[in-house]
Amino acid sequence: MIVVFLTPAVILFLGIFLYPIVRTVIMSLFNIEGVTDPMKLWTFVGVDNYVKLFNTSLFRTASFNLFRIWLYGGLIVMTLSLLFAVILTSGIRGKKFFRAIIYMPNIVSAVALATMWLQYVYSPRFGLIKSILETLHLDNLAKVQLLDNEHKFMALVLAYCFGMVGYHMLIWLSGIERISPEYYEAATIDGANKIAQFRYMTMPLLKGVFKTNITMWSVSSVGFFVWSQLFSNVTADTQTITPYVYMYAQIFGGGNTVTERNSGLGAAVGVLLSLCVVIVFTICNKVIRDDDLEF
Amino acid sequence: MKKKQIMSVLLCGVMAVTTFAATGVSAQAADKKELTYWSMWNSTENQAKVIQEAADAYEEATGIHVNIEWKGRDVKTMIGAALDAGEAIDLFDDDFQRVVEQDGKYLVDLTEMAAAADYEKHIMPVLLDQAKKWGDDKLLVMPYQPYTTGVWYNKDLWEEAGLTDEDVPETWDELVAACKKIKEGGSGLNPMTCDSDFVNLLYGFQLARYVGQDKVMDIINNCEWADVPEAKKAAEEIQSLFSEGYMSEYAPANGTDGQSEIGYGESIMVLQASWVPNEIIQTTGTEVNWGFFPWPAVEGGTDGIEGSMVGSQGFGIVAKSEMQQEAFDFALSVCTGEYDLKMAESVNSIPADTDNTQWPAAILGAEPFFKNVTKSYMWAVGFQTNADYKEIIQEHLINLATQKETPDEFIEALAAAKK
């Protein structure tokens, strides 16, 4: 009987999850022109695709960009989202309103958001930042082109973070609201102020949520693609390229012209990115232990 | 009770009649021939409207319905996978080089059908040569909506800046002189502008004028930047356009902000493909009185104004299609004759059919030069052909334009960059 109930789930799991993973790993060992080419057209190259990736300066640049997005963006998003979550759970008025406002960028299409940042905020002609700086008579700063090679990366990260804060704030909120208010009442009676309560109660009890947030952030960062595409028009550049964009260019070709394609190389990028997420998840599990507290 | 029985009988009757009628309709539908066409356009684009009109006319004339799926530019990523998966597609379109080089394995050789319809004489020789070269002498693509590339300028602003037709440059020195005259004329207009994605056109054209397309590819493929003195010379000259203040202060601009300056009446010239007049109308809503001249020749250069980046969109007919002839006939109706002319008029593009000699007014200035193009350059003279290298070239070109790198540093950086 158990077999009857399990079989559909097992078949679906094998077909939808395991098969693509195994096929991607195998593909990464071959040179494949078109992503759907039959196996008879594949050429076995062993680990050459991986060697080529590590020797390609553009892929190294893309990986470094991803690391910077993960690190800088992670610091900004985690800090801001936690701050908002703590403020919203501190009993302020209009909690639902502010929660909706902060989450709103998540329900707006990334294309619309990026267009807003590019055309409205960063525009060197009439951008919000330029106008503010000019109002403050900081004319030299107002002349800085925020979308040139020097500043484009940070402009991209800031815009991306704006869209991500709300999502992670909700995860923090759910964690904080799980903590019984009785603990805070007891702490208040014992004389602990808000900062001490946050430092010695909220933070330790949010370790599990922190782990979830880091994992979710890593997964979404690894798939960094749309924002990169939107911040670079026809072709990606060294400030906006990420491994996903590089993978896309290898599989489907990039830019206005015909470029050499190798889906095997693209698959190798996919395998490496998956390994990155697994490594981050494993490190999080080892470093952050949330099974020492029960509440 | 009796009422219920009567009602049941009536309902059964209605069901039977409906089923019979539906079967009849579907049988009739199955009899009707249908072509499936995956399009690179979105249904709201002007090109799509002309193609839809051509499809309706084709159906009226032949009774064959053209089922058009508007896939947009993503057709380039989807078509191979779809055909491999057995999707029944009779024809599709995309950039004509990509149709041949990337998807040629799915396509039928059109040589015989073209001969029967005497089609080749309708194709511009420069496009036909390219298509056959990529297709190993087979005709795998039917070009339409061709483009050429050169300097587009706002004639009214040109005159406002105190220049006449005699100032239209043919050489690099004359271009610099024209820029200088505009800048010093006190009109406040920027002589030129550009967008960051198209700095490669500026440097690409200048380098190709010195050494020709093939040598440019050698430089890219073998990292010969430091060994070819013209590479540095071209870098110096292009940088001088920026350092001398001949470019807009926002250039190289993000997106299409640079080219829009022409429509806003701030800048006079932009180096772009022949789609730019249409794009500027769409973006700024301004009808510009356009002039055109090819990128100028340089002293001692291999190529003159006979070299240009030309290309087009193109239809490919799928080899597995059971309606190849019908697909060819439909594509032919778009690529030639009335609908080719309609396409040209609706998007200000070059007519593909050599019999259609009337160019839209916006791009008319390019006509005499286009006819004399004998050397076809790749897009951005091939700076985008290497997926591992193009972003690096792009980065240093922007640095060159923004003067963050000297021409020496630019050459050094590109020579050092490993492919």
XYZ file of C-alpha atoms in Angstrom:
714
model
C 0.000 0.000 0.000
C 2.838 2.368 0.932
C 4.410 1.671 -2.445
C 1.215 2.733 -4.224
C 1.108 6.044 -2.380
C 4.814 6.743 -2.722
C 5.310 5.774 -6.363
C 3.822 8.920 -7.977
C 5.812 11.210 -5.680
C 9.039 9.261 -6.232
C 8.563 9.217 -10.007
C 7.842 12.939 -10.059
C 10.857 13.644 -7.843
C 13.138 11.556 -10.041
C 11.797 13.116 -13.233
C 11.566 16.721 -12.173
C 14.494 17.093 -9.767
C 17.001 14.283 -10.044
C 17.054 13.858 -13.834
C 17.824 17.536 -14.634
C 20.543 17.615 -11.960
C 22.222 14.454 -13.255
C 21.869 15.586 -16.875
C 23.356 19.008 -16.075
C 26.345 17.420 -14.342
C 26.892 15.090 -17.311
C 26.461 17.951 -19.796
C 29.149 19.922 -17.987
C 31.665 17.287 -19.120
C 30.848 17.732 -22.812
C 31.149 20.352 -25.493
C 27.586 20.973 -26.749
C 26.682 23.599 -29.325
C 22.905 23.767 -28.878
C 21.290 23.164 -25.508
C 18.851 20.636 -26.982
C 21.316 18.887 -29.281
C 20.993 15.083 -29.172
C 23.717 13.230 -27.250
C 25.307 11.932 -30.444
C 26.394 15.507 -31.197
C 28.055 15.977 -27.794
C 31.860 15.884 -27.596
C 33.382 14.586 -24.385
C 35.910 17.031 -22.917
C 36.153 15.816 -19.308
C 36.824 18.616 -16.859
C 38.028 20.992 -19.596
C 34.933 23.155 -19.235
C 35.727 23.709 -15.551
C 39.395 24.404 -16.324
C 38.374 26.870 -19.021
C 36.015 28.637 -16.635
C 38.713 29.108 -13.999
C 41.108 30.380 -16.680
C 38.631 32.844 -18.185
C 39.102 36.289 -16.725
C 35.535 37.291 -17.594
C 34.094 34.386 -15.588
C 36.353 35.274 -12.670
C 35.100 38.870 -12.914
C 31.505 37.610 -13.016
C 32.099 35.414 -9.952
C 33.735 38.278 -8.071
C 30.756 40.498 -8.912
C 28.427 37.832 -7.554
C 30.468 37.583 -4.364
C 30.323 41.370 -3.958
C 26.575 41.395 -4.548
C 26.146 38.630 -1.989
C 28.374 40.302 0.605
C 27.598 44.019 0.257
C 23.982 43.439 -0.685
C 23.648 40.878 2.099
C 24.953 43.304 4.709
C 22.645 46.069 3.527
C 19.542 43.905 3.147
C 19.977 41.927 6.372
C 20.658 45.046 8.420
C 17.809 47.090 7.008
C 15.286 44.262 6.994
C 16.093 43.330 10.591
C 15.885 46.966 11.644
C 12.482 47.383 10.005
C 11.246 44.111 11.492
C 12.285 45.132 15.008
C 10.702 48.569 14.611
C 7.462 47.095 13.273
C 7.206 44.634 16.159
C 7.928 47.284 18.782
C 4.277 48.275 18.936
C 4.338 51.307 16.643
C 1.103 52.596 15.165
C 0.302 51.819 11.553
C 2.285 48.578 11.566
C 0.243 47.008 8.760
C 0.561 50.106 6.606
C 4.341 50.331 6.934
C 4.712 46.579 6.439
C 2.759 46.820 3.193
C 4.785 49.817 2.020
C 8.125 48.151 2.697
C 7.020 44.914 1.054
C 5.525 46.654 -1.963
C 8.679 46.603 -4.189
C 8.459 42.808 -4.075
C 5.177 42.757 -5.915
C 6.357 45.184 -8.582
C 8.075 43.704 -11.618
C 11.869 43.928 -11.538
C 11.719 45.477 -15.009
C 9.561 48.341 -13.753
C 11.712 48.801 -10.672
C 14.948 48.879 -12.636
C 13.455 51.338 -15.112
C 12.466 53.576 -12.204
C 15.969 53.494 -10.762
C 17.663 54.030 -14.122
C 15.358 56.703 -15.491
C 14.200 58.457 -12.353
C 16.755 58.039 -9.592
C 20.100 57.745 -11.367
C 19.436 59.771 -14.510
C 22.322 62.224 -15.051
C 19.865 64.755 -16.502
C 16.919 64.887 -14.136
C 17.566 62.105 -11.614
C 16.355 62.335 -8.032
C 19.870 62.072 -6.639
C 21.168 64.757 -8.979
C 18.295 67.089 -8.018
C 18.842 66.566 -4.293
C 22.575 67.210 -4.593
C 21.970 70.332 -6.653
C 19.446 71.589 -4.095
C 22.121 71.128 -1.449
C 24.560 73.053 -3.716
C 26.833 70.015 -3.939
C 27.419 70.675 -7.624
C 30.552 68.586 -7.985
C 28.800 65.556 -6.521
C 25.742 66.231 -8.674
C 27.915 65.935 -11.784
C 28.994 62.388 -10.928
C 27.633 59.945 -13.493
C 26.075 57.250 -11.341
C 25.842 54.796 -14.214
C 29.417 54.992 -15.461
C 31.887 52.134 -15.062
C 33.067 53.388 -11.687
C 29.668 53.668 -9.996
C 27.442 51.301 -11.927
C 28.033 48.322 -9.675
C 27.020 50.076 -6.456
C 24.074 51.685 -8.249
C 22.977 48.194 -9.258
C 23.416 46.732 -5.769
C 21.477 49.566 -4.112
C 18.585 49.224 -6.541
C 18.516 45.453 -6.061
C 18.565 45.790 -2.262
C 15.611 48.170 -2.408
C 13.596 45.383 -3.974
C 14.746 42.705 -1.535
C 14.412 44.331 1.906
C 10.668 43.714 2.220
C 10.915 39.996 1.557
C 13.584 39.404 4.176
C 11.823 41.723 6.610
C 8.801 39.431 6.480
C 10.964 36.449 7.372
C 12.435 38.332 10.342
C 8.942 39.453 11.359
C 7.648 35.915 11.433
C 10.601 34.933 13.630
C 10.200 37.836 16.052
C 6.447 37.368 16.366
C 7.047 33.755 17.320
C 8.823 34.909 20.487
C 6.292 35.135 23.302
C 5.638 38.713 24.541
C 5.766 37.315 28.086
C 9.547 37.063 27.846
C 9.777 40.742 26.980
C 7.378 41.663 29.778
C 9.504 39.714 32.246
C 12.678 41.351 30.920
C 11.110 44.806 31.166
C 10.131 44.130 34.778
C 13.700 42.997 35.440
C 14.909 46.366 34.109
C 16.187 45.441 30.653
C 15.855 48.287 28.145
C 14.894 47.786 24.459
C 18.486 47.536 23.283
C 19.380 44.963 25.934
C 16.234 42.987 25.060
C 17.219 42.982 21.399
C 20.840 42.043 22.135
C 20.227 39.307 24.712
C 16.794 37.964 23.774
C 15.706 38.717 20.215
C 19.060 38.076 18.517
C 19.773 34.689 20.115
C 16.225 33.528 19.488
C 16.440 34.532 15.820
C 19.423 32.318 15.000
C 17.285 29.846 13.067
C 15.615 32.664 11.135
C 19.018 34.176 10.409
C 20.085 30.885 8.866
C 16.945 30.824 6.732
C 17.519 34.403 5.630
C 21.144 33.788 4.662
C 20.180 30.697 2.678
C 17.325 32.472 0.900
C 19.575 35.455 0.171
C 22.271 33.151 -1.221
C 19.789 31.332 -3.451
C 18.367 34.570 -4.863
C 21.842 36.125 -5.279
C 23.185 33.149 -7.182
C 20.342 33.558 -9.659
C 21.202 37.234 -10.181
C 20.229 37.831 -13.791
C 17.321 40.153 -14.508
C 18.764 43.196 -12.731
C 22.078 42.648 -14.447
C 20.386 42.493 -17.840
C 18.398 45.626 -17.139
C 21.399 47.631 -15.997
C 23.263 46.693 -19.163
C 21.427 47.234 -22.408
C 22.724 45.329 -25.396
C 25.609 43.502 -23.780
C 26.617 43.001 -20.192
C 29.725 44.815 -19.003
C 32.358 43.971 -16.454
C 30.472 45.814 -13.729
C 27.152 44.084 -14.225
C 28.045 40.619 -15.460
C 27.313 37.700 -13.123
C 27.842 33.970 -13.641
C 24.187 33.559 -14.644
C 24.536 36.186 -17.372
C 27.750 34.530 -18.514
C 25.980 31.165 -18.558
C 23.104 32.600 -20.589
C 25.551 34.055 -23.131
C 27.320 30.701 -23.418
C 24.084 28.778 -23.965
C 22.065 31.164 -26.116
C 24.656 33.614 -27.437
C 24.773 37.250 -26.421
C 24.597 40.723 -27.887
C 23.678 41.641 -31.408
C 25.953 39.212 -33.161
C 26.483 35.481 -33.423
C 28.849 34.245 -30.740
C 30.280 30.800 -30.177
C 27.987 28.733 -27.954
C 28.780 25.889 -25.568
C 25.962 24.582 -23.420
C 28.437 22.277 -21.664
C 30.250 25.329 -20.352
C 26.903 26.789 -19.303
C 26.095 23.562 -17.446
C 29.462 23.757 -15.684
C 28.571 27.268 -14.502
C 25.268 25.890 -13.199
C 27.019 23.106 -11.299
C 29.492 25.548 -9.728
C 26.694 27.898 -8.663
C 24.778 25.046 -7.060
C 27.915 24.041 -5.175
C 28.238 27.625 -3.902
C 24.746 27.502 -2.406
C 25.406 24.091 -0.835
C 28.672 25.377 0.673
C 27.011 28.498 2.118
C 24.183 26.380 3.533
C 26.634 23.896 5.075
C 28.748 26.642 6.632
C 25.600 28.287 8.039
C 24.513 24.990 9.551
C 27.905 24.426 11.139
C 28.449 27.958 12.421
C 24.925 28.887 13.495
C 23.460 26.264 15.770
C 19.878 26.951 16.693
C 19.135 23.727 18.531
C 20.583 24.943 21.846
C 17.519 27.018 22.708
C 13.905 25.994 23.067
C 11.115 28.493 23.346
C -42.676 14.430 -13.897
C -43.681 14.536 -17.514
C -42.243 18.027 -17.783
C -38.915 16.728 -16.533
C -38.893 13.936 -19.096
C -39.635 16.346 -21.941
C -36.912 18.665 -20.682
C -34.420 15.778 -20.553
C -35.216 14.730 -24.095
C -34.877 18.304 -25.307
C -31.555 18.760 -23.562
C -30.238 15.475 -24.994
C -31.280 16.690 -28.410
C -29.475 19.996 -27.937
C -26.350 18.158 -26.791
C -26.435 15.820 -29.778
C -26.884 18.701 -32.220
C -24.101 20.719 -30.573
C -21.710 17.745 -30.636
C -22.506 17.074 -34.270
C -22.025 20.713 -35.190
C -18.734 20.918 -33.267
C -17.437 17.772 -34.970
C -18.376 19.282 -38.278
C -16.556 22.507 -37.459
C -13.415 20.721 -36.249
C -13.430 18.469 -39.292
C -13.710 21.562 -41.430
C -10.885 23.196 -39.426
C -8.717 20.121 -39.864
C -9.218 20.354 -43.599
C -8.051 23.960 -43.625
C -4.334 24.345 -44.282
C -2.369 26.314 -41.744
C 1.174 27.659 -41.593
C 2.823 28.168 -38.229
C 5.173 31.134 -38.035
C 7.211 32.091 -34.969
C 7.884 35.780 -35.150
C 10.690 37.852 -33.651
C 8.277 40.773 -33.224
C 5.807 41.625 -30.495
C 2.257 42.005 -31.701
C 2.178 45.736 -30.899
C 5.193 46.623 -33.037
C 4.698 48.241 -36.416
C 6.578 45.425 -38.137
C 4.060 42.979 -36.656
C 1.146 44.975 -37.983
C 2.531 44.853 -41.535
C 3.273 41.124 -41.263
C -0.244 40.465 -39.936
C -1.668 42.393 -42.863
C 0.455 40.324 -45.263
C -0.746 37.128 -43.562
C -4.383 38.168 -43.918
C -3.856 38.953 -47.585
C -2.081 35.632 -48.077
C -4.992 33.773 -46.465
C -7.471 35.583 -48.634
C -5.537 34.701 -51.765
C -4.720 31.080 -50.949
C -7.089 30.009 -48.201
C -4.095 29.096 -46.046
C -4.246 30.538 -42.558
C -0.971 31.804 -41.086
C -0.888 31.075 -37.382
C 1.537 33.715 -36.090
C 3.037 33.334 -32.641
C 4.533 36.662 -31.587
C 7.551 35.525 -29.612
C 9.523 38.774 -29.610
C 13.337 38.835 -29.576
C 13.408 35.740 -27.360
C 12.759 33.699 -30.467
C 16.547 33.407 -30.747
C 16.724 31.457 -27.491
C 13.601 29.377 -28.036
C 13.599 28.319 -31.639
C 16.324 25.650 -31.481
C 14.864 23.969 -28.419
C 11.346 24.116 -29.858
C 12.385 22.529 -33.144
C 14.414 19.856 -31.367
C 11.359 19.084 -29.251
C 9.334 18.470 -32.413
C 7.257 21.646 -32.350
C 5.481 22.031 -35.686
C 6.893 25.312 -36.986
C 7.006 26.092 -40.690
C 8.970 29.325 -40.628
C 10.504 31.827 -38.230
C 12.523 35.016 -38.388
C 15.449 36.570 -36.562
C 18.660 38.442 -37.371
C 19.602 37.052 -40.780
C 23.124 36.082 -39.748
C 21.851 34.205 -36.714
C 19.217 32.438 -38.819
C 21.965 31.043 -41.055
C 24.849 30.488 -38.682
C 23.027 29.432 -35.537
C 19.855 27.803 -36.814
C 20.936 26.802 -40.319
C 20.884 23.121 -39.383
C 17.089 23.255 -39.076
C 16.520 24.976 -42.402
C 15.811 24.001 -45.966
C 17.955 25.249 -48.864
C 15.755 27.712 -50.729
C 17.862 27.844 -53.896
C 15.412 25.911 -56.093
C 12.298 27.668 -54.827
C 14.084 31.001 -55.221
C 15.066 30.147 -58.795
C 11.494 29.175 -59.653
C 10.219 32.480 -58.297
C 13.167 34.450 -59.720
C 13.660 35.718 -56.169
C 17.441 36.250 -56.005
C 17.328 39.279 -58.258
C 15.121 40.960 -55.657
C 17.715 40.536 -52.888
C 20.311 43.257 -52.408
C 23.638 41.866 -53.637
C 25.502 42.796 -50.462
C 22.987 40.797 -48.383
C 22.801 37.879 -50.815
C 26.594 37.541 -50.820
C 26.716 37.478 -47.033
C 23.853 35.003 -46.722
C 25.455 32.600 -49.198
C 28.876 32.986 -47.615
C 27.539 31.974 -44.191
C 25.386 29.219 -45.703
C 28.219 27.615 -47.731
C 26.615 28.732 -50.998
C 23.165 27.587 -49.939
C 20.351 30.109 -49.623
C 18.978 29.491 -46.146
C 17.459 32.866 -45.387
C 15.163 35.424 -46.981
C 16.355 38.886 -45.895
C 13.941 41.683 -45.119
C 14.123 45.053 -43.361
C 17.820 45.685 -44.102
C 19.878 48.274 -42.242
C 23.014 50.241 -42.900
C 25.150 52.221 -40.516
C 26.616 55.696 -40.627
C 26.379 59.176 -39.163
C 22.828 60.518 -38.896
C 22.494 64.243 -38.361
C 19.716 66.707 -37.766
C 19.779 68.943 -40.870
C 17.934 71.798 -39.178
C 20.391 71.878 -36.283
C 23.259 71.513 -38.749
C 22.136 74.740 -40.414
C 21.376 76.403 -37.096
C 25.006 75.787 -36.140
C 26.093 77.637 -39.281
C 27.048 74.652 -41.434
C 26.062 73.986 -45.023
C 25.992 70.943 -47.318
C 29.593 71.687 -48.202
C 30.592 70.976 -44.616
C 29.325 67.382 -44.792
C 32.553 65.468 -44.194
C 34.084 62.736 -46.322
C 37.336 62.407 -44.402
C 38.254 62.236 -40.735
C 39.877 65.670 -40.853
C 36.712 67.138 -42.329
C 34.627 65.543 -39.579
C 36.857 67.071 -36.919
C 36.673 70.420 -38.724
C 32.864 70.264 -38.791
C 32.773 69.422 -35.080
C 35.119 72.316 -34.337
C 32.994 74.722 -36.346
C 29.850 73.669 -34.465
C 31.530 73.931 -31.074
C 33.039 77.326 -31.767
C 29.945 78.627 -33.534
C 28.271 79.594 -30.281
C 25.007 77.759 -30.972
C 25.408 75.770 -27.755
C 24.704 72.551 -29.650
C 26.780 69.410 -29.152
C 28.380 68.327 -32.424
C 28.012 64.622 -31.621
C 26.561 62.219 -29.084
C 26.674 58.493 -28.422
C 25.361 55.803 -26.110
C 27.626 53.571 -24.055
C 26.626 50.394 -25.906
C 27.668 51.943 -29.202
C 31.094 53.365 -28.437
C 32.251 50.172 -30.144
C 30.783 51.497 -33.398
C 32.899 54.655 -33.182
C 36.169 52.895 -32.493
C 35.226 49.936 -34.681
C 34.560 52.059 -37.747
C 37.731 54.088 -37.240
C 39.887 50.980 -36.856
C 38.235 49.234 -39.801
C 38.843 52.283 -41.985
C 42.565 51.927 -41.251
C 43.023 48.163 -41.482
C 39.838 46.590 -42.900
C 37.425 44.055 -41.404
C 39.637 40.966 -41.701
C 42.550 42.593 -39.925
C 40.230 43.771 -37.144
C 39.212 40.153 -36.579
C 42.890 39.149 -36.466
C 43.520 41.802 -33.854
C 40.590 40.567 -31.750
C 41.305 36.855 -32.118
C 45.065 37.040 -31.641
C 45.233 39.971 -29.230
C 47.438 41.887 -31.669
C 46.459 45.282 -30.312
C 49.996 46.313 -29.481
C 51.405 45.102 -32.803
C 49.129 47.223 -34.978
C 49.987 50.946 -34.697
C 46.632 51.882 -36.238
C 44.849 50.434 -33.196
C 46.438 53.091 -31.008
C 45.991 55.814 -33.613
C 42.273 55.049 -33.902
C 42.026 55.110 -30.087
C 43.699 58.511 -29.959
C 41.381 59.918 -32.580
C 38.184 58.597 -31.020
C 39.260 59.820 -27.589
C 39.923 63.259 -29.058
C 36.222 63.576 -29.944
C 35.497 63.376 -26.226
C 38.504 65.287 -24.886
C 38.007 68.182 -27.327
C 34.389 68.543 -26.194
C 32.881 67.488 -29.509
C 30.683 64.955 -27.747
C 27.732 65.715 -25.492
C 28.709 66.031 -21.828
C 26.473 63.003 -21.110
C 28.164 60.795 -23.706
C 28.627 57.903 -23.565
C 25.076 57.938 -22.188
C 23.067 55.141 -20.646
C 20.457 53.277 -22.687
C 19.313 55.382 -25.603
C 19.581 58.724 -23.778
C 22.402 59.829 -26.083
C 20.645 59.345 -29.393
C 17.509 60.954 -27.943
C 19.484 64.207 -27.622
C 19.096 64.578 -31.384
C 15.319 64.531 -31.034
C 15.478 66.936 -28.084
C 17.486 69.357 -30.236
C 20.638 69.247 -28.110
C 23.084 67.288 -30.282
C 23.517 67.174 -34.032
C 25.182 63.881 -35.066
C 25.113 60.258 -33.957
C 26.784 57.196 -35.441
C 24.114 54.498 -35.571
C 22.259 52.038 -37.778
C 19.375 53.101 -39.982
C 16.832 52.156 -37.341
C 17.791 55.231 -35.325
C 15.404 57.751 -36.998
C 12.479 55.475 -36.133
C 13.704 54.925 -32.558
C 14.128 58.647 -31.987
C 10.600 59.382 -33.206
C 9.283 56.658 -30.893
C 11.244 57.955 -27.894
C 11.048 61.710 -28.278
C 8.048 62.160 -30.543
C 10.085 64.526 -32.719
C 10.067 64.370 -36.500
C 13.663 65.162 -37.387
C 14.805 66.412 -40.778
C 17.496 63.776 -41.248
C 20.762 63.918 -43.135
C 23.269 61.107 -43.488
C 26.902 60.552 -44.341
C 29.035 57.412 -44.066
C 31.711 57.227 -41.387
C 34.548 59.205 -43.012
C 37.680 57.816 -44.611
C 41.044 58.173 -42.901
C 44.379 59.084 -44.401
C 46.239 56.013 -45.643
C 43.371 53.719 -44.674
C 42.606 50.343 -46.252
C 38.877 51.043 -46.529
C 36.923 54.114 -47.528
C 33.252 54.945 -47.351
C 32.442 51.818 -49.367
C 32.635 49.809 -46.112
C 29.689 49.721 -43.726
C 27.940 47.568 -41.181
C 24.956 46.206 -43.060
C 22.525 43.510 -42.103
C 18.868 42.619 -41.968
C 16.251 40.408 -40.443
C 15.489 37.191 -42.281
C 13.017 34.329 -42.632
C 14.127 30.719 -42.392
C 11.928 27.870 -43.661
C 12.084 24.755 -41.490
C 13.344 21.635 -43.297
C 10.834 19.392 -41.498
C 7.906 21.525 -42.609
C 5.427 19.821 -44.895
C 4.473 23.184 -46.335
C 7.854 24.537 -47.389
C 6.601 26.015 -50.653
C 3.653 27.691 -48.934
C 5.954 29.077 -46.218
C 8.311 30.362 -48.910
C 5.440 32.021 -50.761
C 4.214 33.742 -47.619
C 7.728 34.946 -46.674
C 8.206 36.134 -50.252
C 5.092 38.273 -49.944
C 6.644 40.018 -46.917
C 10.167 40.357 -48.361
C 9.151 41.754 -51.727
C 6.554 43.931 -53.387
C 3.751 45.769 -51.657
C 4.323 44.582 -48.098
C 8.063 45.188 -48.244
C 7.262 48.775 -49.166
C 4.664 49.014 -46.408
C 7.212 47.696 -43.922
C 9.739 50.303 -45.042
C 7.195 53.101 -44.709
C 5.821 52.034 -41.343
C 9.194 51.817 -39.561
C 11.380 54.050 -41.734
C 13.493 51.130 -42.852
C 15.249 50.297 -46.099
C 13.078 48.363 -48.585
C 14.475 44.843 -49.005
C 13.233 44.338 -52.566
C 15.585 45.861 -55.131
C 12.508 46.717 -57.218
C 11.235 48.966 -54.441
C 13.310 52.022 -55.079
C 11.333 54.508 -53.004
C 13.019 54.908 -49.599
C 11.229 56.586 -46.670
C 12.110 60.275 -46.377
C 13.737 59.861 -42.949
C 16.499 57.606 -44.283
C 16.606 58.813 -47.862
C 20.004 60.433 -47.264
C 21.611 57.005 -46.878
C 20.364 55.680 -50.226
C 23.165 56.858 -52.550
C 25.831 55.564 -50.160
C 24.104 52.246 -49.456
C 24.099 51.405 -53.139
C 27.867 51.785 -53.182
C 28.586 49.626 -50.146
C 30.865 46.888 -51.408
C 32.544 45.936 -48.143
C 30.261 44.570 -45.496
C 31.440 44.930 -41.895
C 30.193 42.752 -39.071
C 28.175 44.460 -36.363
C 30.651 46.548 -34.292
C 33.254 45.119 -36.730
C 33.238 41.910 -34.701
C 33.940 43.337 -31.229
C 31.015 41.294 -29.910
C 31.852 37.953 -31.486
C 33.871 36.493 -28.620
C 31.662 35.817 -25.600
C 34.677 35.737 -23.263
C 36.191 38.957 -24.517
C 33.456 41.350 -25.628
C 32.689 42.707 -22.160
C 36.382 43.386 -21.596
C 36.657 45.317 -24.867
C 33.501 47.191 -23.938
C 34.844 48.162 -20.509
C 38.049 49.597 -21.934
C 36.223 51.396 -24.727
C 34.108 53.181 -22.124
C 37.239 53.991 -20.145
C 38.812 55.370 -23.317
C 35.758 57.511 -24.041
C 35.528 58.818 -20.488
C 39.305 59.432 -20.512
C 39.920 57.167 -17.554
C 42.472 55.398 -19.740
C 44.965 56.900 -22.143
C 45.164 55.340 -25.621
C 48.395 53.648 -24.488
C 46.709 52.164 -21.429
C 43.750 51.128 -23.562
C 45.942 49.197 -25.986
C 47.997 47.724 -23.157
C 44.884 46.544 -21.308
C 43.333 44.897 -24.365
C 46.605 43.262 -25.332
C 47.004 41.882 -21.830
C 43.447 40.582 -21.537
C 43.350 36.839 -22.041
C 40.575 35.520 -24.159
